Coordinates of C-alpha atoms in Angstrom, one line a residue:
T1 CA -130.6 -61.0 160.0
R2 CA -128.8 -61.6 156.7
Y3 CA -131.7 -63.8 155.5
W4 CA -134.5 -61.5 157.0
R5 CA -137.0 -61.2 154.2
H6 CA -139.4 -58.3 154.3
P7 CA -140.7 -56.0 151.5
L8 CA -139.4 -53.0 153.4
K9 CA -135.8 -54.4 153.0
T10 CA -136.2 -54.2 149.2
K11 CA -138.0 -50.9 149.3
C12 CA -135.2 -49.3 151.3
A13 CA -132.5 -50.8 149.1
D14 CA -134.2 -49.2 146.0
K15 CA -132.5 -45.8 145.5
F16 CA -135.9 -44.5 144.1
L17 CA -138.5 -46.1 146.4
V18 CA -136.5 -45.4 149.6
R19 CA -137.4 -41.7 149.0
K20 CA -141.1 -42.6 149.6
Y21 CA -140.2 -44.4 152.9
I22 CA -138.1 -41.4 154.0
E23 CA -141.0 -39.0 153.2
E24 CA -143.5 -41.3 155.1
K25 CA -141.2 -41.0 158.2
G26 CA -141.3 -37.2 158.0
Y27 CA -137.9 -36.5 156.5
K28 CA -138.7 -35.2 153.0
N29 CA -136.6 -32.1 153.8
I30 CA -133.4 -34.2 153.8
L31 CA -133.9 -35.8 150.4
I32 CA -131.6 -34.6 147.6
P33 CA -133.8 -32.9 145.0
L34 CA -135.0 -35.3 142.3
I35 CA -134.6 -34.2 138.6
G36 CA -136.0 -37.3 136.8
V37 CA -136.5 -41.0 136.7
W38 CA -136.4 -43.3 133.6
D39 CA -136.6 -47.0 132.7
N40 CA -134.0 -46.8 130.0
A41 CA -131.0 -44.5 129.3
Y42 CA -132.3 -43.8 125.8
E43 CA -135.3 -42.0 127.3
I44 CA -133.1 -39.3 129.0
D45 CA -133.2 -35.9 127.3
F46 CA -129.7 -34.7 128.3
D47 CA -130.4 -31.2 126.9
T48 CA -133.0 -30.6 129.6
L49 CA -130.7 -31.6 132.5
P50 CA -128.8 -28.9 134.4
N51 CA -125.1 -28.4 133.9
Q52 CA -124.3 -30.6 137.0
F53 CA -126.2 -33.7 138.1
V54 CA -125.8 -37.3 139.3
L55 CA -127.2 -40.3 137.5
K56 CA -127.6 -43.6 139.4
C57 CA -129.2 -46.9 138.9
N58 CA -131.6 -47.7 141.7
H59 CA -131.1 -51.5 141.9
G60 CA -127.6 -51.8 143.3
S61 CA -124.5 -50.1 144.7
G62 CA -121.8 -48.2 142.9
Y63 CA -123.9 -47.5 139.8
N64 CA -123.3 -43.7 139.8
I65 CA -122.2 -41.2 137.2
I66 CA -121.4 -37.7 138.3
C67 CA -121.5 -34.8 135.8
L68 CA -119.5 -31.8 136.9
D69 CA -119.8 -30.0 133.5
K70 CA -122.2 -30.9 130.7
K71 CA -119.8 -29.4 128.1
T72 CA -117.3 -32.1 128.7
F73 CA -119.8 -34.9 129.5
N74 CA -119.8 -37.9 127.2
V75 CA -123.5 -38.7 126.6
N76 CA -123.0 -41.7 124.4
Q77 CA -120.7 -43.4 126.8
T78 CA -123.1 -42.6 129.7
V79 CA -126.1 -44.1 127.9
L80 CA -124.1 -47.3 127.2
K81 CA -122.9 -47.6 130.8
L82 CA -126.3 -47.0 132.3
N83 CA -128.0 -49.5 130.1
Q84 CA -125.3 -52.0 130.8
W85 CA -125.9 -51.5 134.6
L86 CA -129.6 -51.9 134.1
S87 CA -129.0 -55.3 132.5
E88 CA -127.1 -56.6 135.5
D89 CA -128.7 -58.5 138.4
F90 CA -126.9 -56.9 141.4
S91 CA -128.4 -59.5 143.7
L92 CA -126.2 -62.1 142.0
L93 CA -123.2 -59.9 141.8
A94 CA -123.3 -58.9 145.5
H95 CA -125.1 -62.0 146.9
E96 CA -127.8 -59.7 148.4
I97 CA -131.2 -61.1 147.7
H98 CA -133.2 -58.0 148.6
Y99 CA -131.9 -56.3 145.3
Q100 CA -133.5 -59.0 143.1
A101 CA -137.1 -57.6 143.2
I102 CA -136.3 -54.0 142.6
P103 CA -137.8 -52.7 139.3
R104 CA -134.8 -51.2 137.6
K105 CA -134.7 -47.5 136.9
I106 CA -132.3 -44.6 136.4
V107 CA -132.6 -41.8 138.9
C108 CA -131.2 -38.3 138.3
E109 CA -130.6 -36.0 141.3
E110 CA -129.1 -32.6 141.9
L111 CA -125.3 -32.6 142.5
I112 CA -125.1 -31.4 146.1
S113 CA -121.4 -30.7 146.2
S114 CA -118.6 -30.2 143.8
T115 CA -116.3 -31.9 146.3
A116 CA -116.9 -35.3 147.7
P117 CA -119.5 -35.1 150.5
V118 CA -119.0 -36.7 153.9
E119 CA -121.3 -39.7 154.6
F120 CA -122.4 -40.9 158.0
Q121 CA -123.3 -44.6 158.1
F122 CA -125.0 -45.8 161.3
W123 CA -124.9 -49.5 162.2
C124 CA -128.3 -50.1 163.9
L125 CA -129.7 -53.1 165.8
N126 CA -133.5 -53.1 166.3
G127 CA -133.6 -49.3 165.7
E128 CA -130.7 -48.5 168.0
P129 CA -127.6 -47.0 166.4
E130 CA -124.5 -48.7 167.9
S131 CA -121.7 -47.0 166.0
M132 CA -121.0 -45.2 162.8
L133 CA -118.6 -45.1 159.9
V134 CA -117.8 -41.6 158.6
C135 CA -116.5 -41.8 155.1
R136 CA -115.8 -39.8 152.0
K137 CA -115.8 -41.4 148.5
N138 CA -113.5 -39.0 146.7
F139 CA -114.1 -38.1 143.0
D140 CA -110.5 -39.3 142.3
G141 CA -111.4 -42.8 143.4
T142 CA -109.8 -42.7 146.8
Y143 CA -111.7 -43.4 150.0
D144 CA -111.4 -41.9 153.4
A145 CA -113.1 -43.6 156.4
A146 CA -113.0 -43.7 160.2
S147 CA -115.2 -45.4 162.8
F148 CA -116.7 -43.5 165.7
S149 CA -118.9 -44.2 168.7
L150 CA -122.1 -42.2 169.0
E151 CA -120.2 -39.9 171.4
W152 CA -117.7 -39.2 168.6
E153 CA -114.9 -41.2 170.1
R154 CA -112.6 -42.9 167.6
L155 CA -113.0 -46.7 167.2
Y156 CA -110.4 -48.7 165.4
D157 CA -112.5 -51.6 164.2
R158 CA -111.6 -51.6 160.6
I159 CA -108.5 -53.2 159.1
N160 CA -105.9 -50.6 158.2
E161 CA -108.1 -47.7 159.5
P162 CA -105.9 -44.6 159.5
I163 CA -104.9 -43.1 162.9
D164 CA -105.3 -39.5 161.6
C165 CA -108.4 -38.2 159.9
D166 CA -109.8 -34.8 159.2
F167 CA -113.5 -35.5 160.0
Q168 CA -115.0 -33.0 162.3
K169 CA -117.9 -33.8 164.6
P170 CA -121.0 -32.3 162.9
E171 CA -123.2 -29.9 164.9
Y172 CA -126.2 -32.0 163.8
L173 CA -124.9 -35.3 165.0
N174 CA -127.8 -35.7 167.5
Q175 CA -130.3 -35.1 164.7
L176 CA -128.6 -37.8 162.6
I177 CA -128.8 -40.3 165.5
S178 CA -132.5 -39.5 166.1
M179 CA -133.3 -40.0 162.4
A180 CA -131.3 -43.2 162.3
K181 CA -133.4 -44.5 165.2
N182 CA -136.7 -43.6 163.6
L183 CA -135.8 -44.9 160.1
T184 CA -134.3 -48.2 161.3
K185 CA -136.9 -49.3 163.9
P186 CA -138.4 -52.1 161.8
F187 CA -135.1 -53.7 161.0
P188 CA -133.3 -56.3 163.1
F189 CA -130.0 -55.1 161.7
V190 CA -129.3 -52.4 159.1
R191 CA -127.0 -49.7 158.0
A192 CA -128.5 -46.2 157.7
D193 CA -126.6 -43.8 155.5
F194 CA -126.8 -40.0 155.5

């Protein structure tokens, strides 16, 4: 599956175009509100952005800038960083060929939490979730993660995974599993993140 080539793989890796796929599947309501999209950081009018927001490049992973307060936000540094990221070919950096064909853009979304949100990452084979990684990428650079079965039983598949964790089973777990099934049906193997 690593070398499975399909246009949908590139579309779903694109942080902007994946929104269209999610809408087509009937899940527009789960999308984080979009503020703007640009081809170059010099096009962004920072004065029109809200006090808090998230900027991300659509063509890779980890290309995120979180603004918690515009009064202390360094616009010049942000513009330089975003344009640097736009110049990078993430497919070469990560050896993931599906990123290569993504038209590079900057996406701005609402900040949904002033604390690090919990992410649910489902590992799916042919549209069937097998297990999940629950994680939190903290604003201070630390990372909390724990593996679970679909029944919310702890799995210890990851190297150095902590014994204790503070993740609570979400009330909407069955909804997440159902969405993961629907969104991942076309893929032989994929990770679906919520």
